[in-house]
CSV table of C-alpha atoms and ligand atoms in Angstrom, one decimal:
chain,number,residue,atom,x,y,z
L,1,MET,CA,-32.2,-37.9,-50.0
L,2,ILE,CA,-30.1,-35.5,-47.9
L,3,LEU,CA,-30.8,-31.8,-48.6
L,4,SER,CA,-28.0,-29.7,-50.2
L,5,ASP,CA,-27.4,-26.1,-49.4
L,6,ALA,CA,-29.7,-25.0,-52.3
L,7,ASP,CA,-32.4,-27.4,-51.1
L,8,ILE,CA,-32.1,-26.1,-47.5
L,9,LEU,CA,-32.4,-22.5,-48.7
L,10,ASP,CA,-35.5,-23.4,-50.8
L,11,ARG,CA,-37.1,-25.0,-47.8
L,12,LEU,CA,-36.2,-22.0,-45.5
L,13,GLU,CA,-37.6,-19.6,-48.0
L,14,ALA,CA,-40.8,-21.7,-48.4
L,15,GLY,CA,-41.1,-21.3,-44.6
L,16,ASP,CA,-41.9,-24.8,-43.6
L,17,LEU,CA,-38.4,-25.5,-42.4
L,18,VAL,CA,-37.3,-23.0,-39.8
L,19,VAL,CA,-33.9,-22.3,-38.3
L,20,GLU,CA,-33.9,-19.0,-36.4
L,21,PRO,CA,-32.2,-16.7,-35.8
L,22,LEU,CA,-30.1,-17.4,-38.9
L,23,ASP,CA,-27.9,-14.3,-38.5
L,24,ASP,CA,-25.2,-15.2,-41.1
L,25,PRO,CA,-26.7,-17.6,-43.6
L,26,GLU,CA,-23.5,-17.5,-45.8
L,27,LEU,CA,-21.4,-18.8,-42.9
L,28,GLN,CA,-24.0,-21.0,-41.3
L,29,ILE,CA,-25.3,-22.8,-44.4
L,30,GLN,CA,-22.7,-25.4,-45.3
L,31,PRO,CA,-22.8,-27.6,-48.5
L,32,ALA,CA,-25.3,-30.0,-47.0
L,33,SER,CA,-26.0,-28.8,-43.4
L,34,VAL,CA,-26.7,-25.8,-41.2
L,35,ASP,CA,-24.2,-24.9,-38.4
L,36,LEU,CA,-25.9,-24.1,-35.1
L,37,ARG,CA,-24.5,-21.9,-32.4
L,38,LEU,CA,-24.1,-22.6,-28.7
L,39,GLY,CA,-26.5,-20.9,-26.3
L,40,ARG,CA,-25.6,-19.5,-22.9
L,41,GLU,CA,-27.4,-21.9,-20.6
L,42,PHE,CA,-26.0,-25.2,-19.3
L,43,LEU,CA,-27.3,-27.9,-17.0
L,44,GLU,CA,-24.8,-29.9,-14.9
L,45,PHE,CA,-25.5,-32.9,-12.7
L,46,GLN,CA,-24.7,-32.3,-9.1
L,47,ARG,CA,-21.6,-34.2,-8.0
L,48,THR,CA,-22.6,-34.9,-4.4
L,49,ASN,CA,-25.7,-36.4,-2.7
L,50,ILE,CA,-27.0,-37.6,-5.9
L,51,PRO,CA,-28.9,-40.9,-5.6
L,52,CYS,CA,-29.1,-43.4,-8.3
L,53,ILE,CA,-31.3,-42.0,-11.2
L,54,HIS,CA,-33.9,-44.6,-11.9
L,55,PRO,CA,-35.6,-43.9,-15.2
L,56,ASN,CA,-38.8,-45.6,-14.1
L,57,SER,CA,-39.1,-43.5,-10.9
L,58,GLU,CA,-41.3,-40.5,-10.4
L,59,ASP,CA,-38.4,-38.4,-9.2
L,60,GLU,CA,-37.7,-35.6,-11.6
L,61,VAL,CA,-34.2,-35.7,-13.1
L,62,ASP,CA,-34.4,-31.8,-12.9
L,63,ASP,CA,-33.9,-32.2,-9.1
L,64,TYR,CA,-30.4,-33.4,-9.6
L,65,VAL,CA,-29.2,-30.8,-12.0
L,66,SER,CA,-28.1,-27.2,-11.6
L,67,GLU,CA,-28.3,-24.4,-14.2
L,68,THR,CA,-25.4,-22.1,-15.2
L,69,VAL,CA,-26.0,-19.1,-17.4
L,70,VAL,CA,-22.7,-17.9,-18.9
L,71,ASP,CA,-22.3,-14.1,-18.9
L,72,GLU,CA,-21.8,-12.3,-22.2
L,73,ASP,CA,-18.2,-12.6,-23.4
L,74,ASP,CA,-17.6,-15.4,-20.9
L,75,ASP,CA,-16.8,-19.0,-21.5
L,76,PHE,CA,-18.1,-22.3,-20.1
L,77,ILE,CA,-15.2,-24.6,-19.2
L,78,LEU,CA,-15.8,-28.2,-20.1
L,79,HIS,CA,-13.5,-30.3,-18.0
L,80,PRO,CA,-12.2,-33.8,-19.0
L,81,GLY,CA,-14.8,-36.4,-18.3
L,82,ASP,CA,-17.5,-33.9,-17.7
L,83,PHE,CA,-21.0,-34.3,-19.2
L,84,VAL,CA,-23.3,-31.3,-19.3
L,85,LEU,CA,-26.4,-30.3,-21.3
L,86,GLY,CA,-26.2,-27.2,-23.4
L,87,THR,CA,-28.5,-25.8,-26.0
L,88,THR,CA,-28.4,-24.5,-29.5
L,89,HIS,CA,-29.0,-20.7,-29.8
L,90,GLU,CA,-31.3,-21.4,-32.7
L,91,ARG,CA,-34.8,-22.7,-32.6
L,92,VAL,CA,-35.8,-25.1,-35.3
L,93,GLU,CA,-39.1,-26.3,-36.8
L,94,ILE,CA,-38.8,-29.6,-38.8
L,95,PRO,CA,-41.6,-30.2,-41.3
L,96,ALA,CA,-43.4,-33.6,-41.4
L,97,ASP,CA,-41.5,-34.8,-44.5
L,98,LEU,CA,-38.0,-34.2,-43.1
L,99,ILE,CA,-35.9,-35.7,-40.4
L,100,ALA,CA,-32.9,-33.8,-39.0
L,101,HIS,CA,-29.7,-35.2,-37.5
L,102,VAL,CA,-27.5,-33.3,-35.0
L,103,GLU,CA,-23.9,-33.8,-35.8
L,104,GLY,CA,-20.7,-32.6,-34.1
L,105,ARG,CA,-18.3,-30.4,-36.0
L,106,SER,CA,-15.0,-31.9,-36.9
L,107,SER,CA,-13.0,-29.0,-35.5
L,108,LEU,CA,-14.5,-29.6,-32.0
L,109,GLY,CA,-14.2,-33.4,-32.4
L,110,ARG,CA,-10.5,-32.8,-32.9
L,111,LEU,CA,-10.4,-31.2,-29.5
L,112,ALA,CA,-12.2,-34.3,-28.1
L,113,VAL,CA,-15.5,-32.4,-27.5
L,114,VAL,CA,-18.5,-34.6,-28.3
L,115,VAL,CA,-21.7,-32.7,-29.0
L,116,HIS,CA,-24.3,-35.5,-28.7
L,117,ALA,CA,-23.4,-38.4,-26.4
L,118,THR,CA,-26.2,-40.6,-27.8
L,119,ALA,CA,-29.3,-39.0,-29.2
L,120,GLY,CA,-28.9,-37.0,-32.3
L,121,LEU,CA,-32.3,-37.2,-34.0
L,122,CYS,CA,-34.9,-34.4,-34.5
L,123,ASP,CA,-38.2,-35.9,-35.4
L,124,PRO,CA,-40.5,-34.7,-38.3
L,125,GLY,CA,-42.7,-32.2,-36.6
L,126,TYR,CA,-40.3,-31.2,-33.9
L,127,ARG,CA,-40.2,-27.6,-32.8
L,128,GLY,CA,-37.8,-25.9,-30.3
L,129,GLN,CA,-34.2,-25.4,-29.4
L,130,ILE,CA,-32.0,-28.5,-29.5
L,131,THR,CA,-30.5,-29.8,-26.2
L,132,LEU,CA,-26.8,-30.7,-26.7
L,133,GLU,CA,-25.2,-33.6,-24.8
L,134,LEU,CA,-21.7,-32.2,-24.4
L,135,SER,CA,-18.8,-34.2,-23.1
L,136,ASN,CA,-15.1,-33.8,-23.1
L,137,LEU,CA,-13.3,-37.1,-23.9
L,138,GLY,CA,-9.8,-35.5,-23.9
L,139,SER,CA,-7.4,-34.7,-21.1
L,140,ALA,CA,-7.4,-30.9,-21.3
L,141,PRO,CA,-10.2,-28.6,-20.3
L,142,VAL,CA,-11.9,-26.9,-23.3
L,143,ALA,CA,-13.5,-23.4,-23.2
L,144,LEU,CA,-16.8,-23.2,-24.9
L,145,THR,CA,-17.9,-19.7,-25.9
L,146,PRO,CA,-21.7,-19.0,-26.4
L,147,GLY,CA,-22.3,-18.0,-30.0
L,148,MET,CA,-19.6,-20.4,-31.3
L,149,ARG,CA,-20.7,-22.7,-34.1
L,150,ILE,CA,-20.9,-26.0,-32.1
L,151,SER,CA,-23.0,-28.4,-34.1
L,152,GLN,CA,-24.5,-29.0,-37.5
L,153,LEU,CA,-27.9,-30.2,-38.6
L,154,THR,CA,-28.4,-32.3,-41.7
L,155,PHE,CA,-31.9,-32.9,-43.2
L,156,THR,CA,-33.1,-36.1,-44.9
L,157,GLU,CA,-36.3,-36.2,-46.9
L,158,LEU,CA,-38.7,-38.9,-46.0
L,159,LYS,CA,-40.3,-41.1,-48.7
L,160,THR,CA,-43.7,-39.9,-47.4
L,161,GLU,CA,-44.7,-37.4,-44.8
L,162,ALA,CA,-44.9,-38.7,-41.2
L,163,ASP,CA,-48.5,-39.6,-40.4
L,164,ARG,CA,-48.0,-38.8,-36.7
L,165,PRO,CA,-45.3,-36.1,-36.6
L,166,TYR,CA,-43.7,-35.2,-33.2
L,167,GLY,CA,-46.1,-33.1,-31.1
L,168,SER,CA,-49.3,-34.6,-32.6
L,169,GLU,CA,-49.4,-37.7,-30.3
L,170,ARG,CA,-49.0,-38.4,-26.6
L,171,GLY,CA,-45.4,-38.4,-25.5
L,172,SER,CA,-43.6,-35.6,-27.4
L,173,LYS,CA,-42.1,-34.5,-24.1
L,174,TYR,CA,-39.7,-32.0,-25.6
L,175,GLN,CA,-41.9,-30.2,-28.1
L,176,ASP,CA,-41.3,-26.4,-27.9
L,177,GLN,CA,-38.4,-26.8,-25.4
L,178,SER,CA,-36.5,-23.7,-24.7
L,179,GLY,CA,-33.0,-23.9,-23.3
L,180,PRO,CA,-31.4,-27.2,-22.2
L,181,GLN,CA,-33.9,-29.7,-20.9
L,182,ALA,CA,-33.0,-32.5,-18.5
L,183,SER,CA,-34.3,-36.0,-19.3
L,184,ARG,CA,-38.1,-36.3,-18.8
L,185,ILE,CA,-37.9,-40.1,-19.0
L,186,GLU,CA,-39.8,-40.3,-15.7
L,187,SER,CA,-42.9,-38.9,-17.5
L,188,ASP,CA,-42.9,-41.8,-20.0
L,189,ASP,CA,-46.5,-43.1,-19.4
L,190,GLU,CA,-45.4,-46.6,-19.9
L,191,PHE,CA,-42.3,-48.6,-20.7
L,192,GLY,CA,-44.1,-50.6,-23.3
L,193,GLY,CA,-41.9,-53.3,-24.7
L,194,ASP,CA,-39.0,-52.3,-22.4
L,195,GLN,CA,-40.8,-53.8,-19.4
L,196,LEU,CA,-40.2,-57.4,-20.2
L,197,GLU,CA,-41.6,-60.3,-18.2
L,198,ARG,CA,-39.1,-62.3,-16.2
L,199,GLY,CA,-38.1,-65.2,-18.4
L,200,ASP,CA,-38.8,-63.4,-21.8
L,201,ALA,CA,-35.1,-63.4,-22.7
L,202,ASP,CA,-34.8,-67.2,-22.7
L,203,GLY,CA,-38.2,-67.7,-24.1
L,204,GLU,CA,-39.8,-69.2,-21.0
R,1,DCP,N1,-29.7,-34.2,-28.9
R,1,DCP,C1,-31.0,-33.9,-29.1
R,1,DCP,C2,-31.8,-34.9,-29.7
R,1,DCP,C3,-33.2,-34.6,-29.9
R,1,DCP,N2,-33.7,-33.5,-29.4
R,1,DCP,C4,-35.2,-33.2,-29.5
R,1,DCP,C5,-35.7,-33.4,-30.9
R,1,DCP,C6,-36.4,-34.7,-30.9
R,1,DCP,O1,-37.4,-34.7,-31.9
R,1,DCP,C7,-36.9,-34.7,-29.5
R,1,DCP,C8,-37.2,-36.1,-29.0
R,1,DCP,O2,-36.1,-36.9,-29.2
R,1,DCP,P1,-36.2,-38.5,-29.0
R,1,DCP,O3,-37.4,-39.0,-29.8
R,1,DCP,O4,-34.8,-39.1,-29.3
R,1,DCP,O5,-36.4,-38.6,-27.4
R,1,DCP,P2,-37.4,-39.5,-26.6
R,1,DCP,O6,-37.8,-40.7,-27.3
R,1,DCP,O7,-36.7,-39.7,-25.3
R,1,DCP,O8,-38.6,-38.5,-26.4
R,1,DCP,P3,-40.1,-38.7,-26.8
R,1,DCP,O9,-40.7,-39.8,-26.0
R,1,DCP,O10,-40.8,-37.4,-26.5
R,1,DCP,O11,-40.1,-39.1,-28.3
R,1,DCP,O12,-35.9,-34.1,-28.7
R,1,DCP,C9,-32.9,-32.6,-28.7
R,1,DCP,O13,-33.4,-31.5,-28.3
R,1,DCP,N3,-31.6,-32.8,-28.6
């Protein structure tokens, strides 16, 4: 079941669901979601001298990105074809019986700005700010102003609480992240089922 505005308020008041700071609840709490605002920090991939990023290598992806912090009252210009990581201003805490989905806002979608390129799921148990995967699919640069409502979070109730919420097990690389975080895929301790033996695909 997806939480309505009244359900969201109940859970925020109960204190197990946290979205903070929630400076303007009347504006930010929508009929079945909470609008989150854009933070001031951005991570951009360097355009030159960047080797191939191999997810299974020990190289830190952090080495290939540079950080920009936008001054107060300034904008970040997202150029056509660009892909940058941003962050929500708000920090969230998702209880073990909820899962949250990061969605774009229609008004930005209509400007061809995509807020999460692929991943849009906040696990039960997740705590921290949310890294936004921002891209501009249009043909005109778009100015992004820190503080603008950039994304919305919906909450779905699980049938039962997660036995092993995010943060309680190994992995959980992004727990308590603050600001945009580059991929930490290199710290996956194993590839598990992704590392298939040659011949697996054709059943040899
Ligand atoms: N656009 C997004 C999507 C998710 N998250 C946060 C909340 C998630 O609970 C956490 C982990 O997301 P995934 O499980 O999708 O990521 P991985 O599987 O790569 O990480 P892990 O191995 O830590 O589960 O990252 C985020 O900050 N920004």
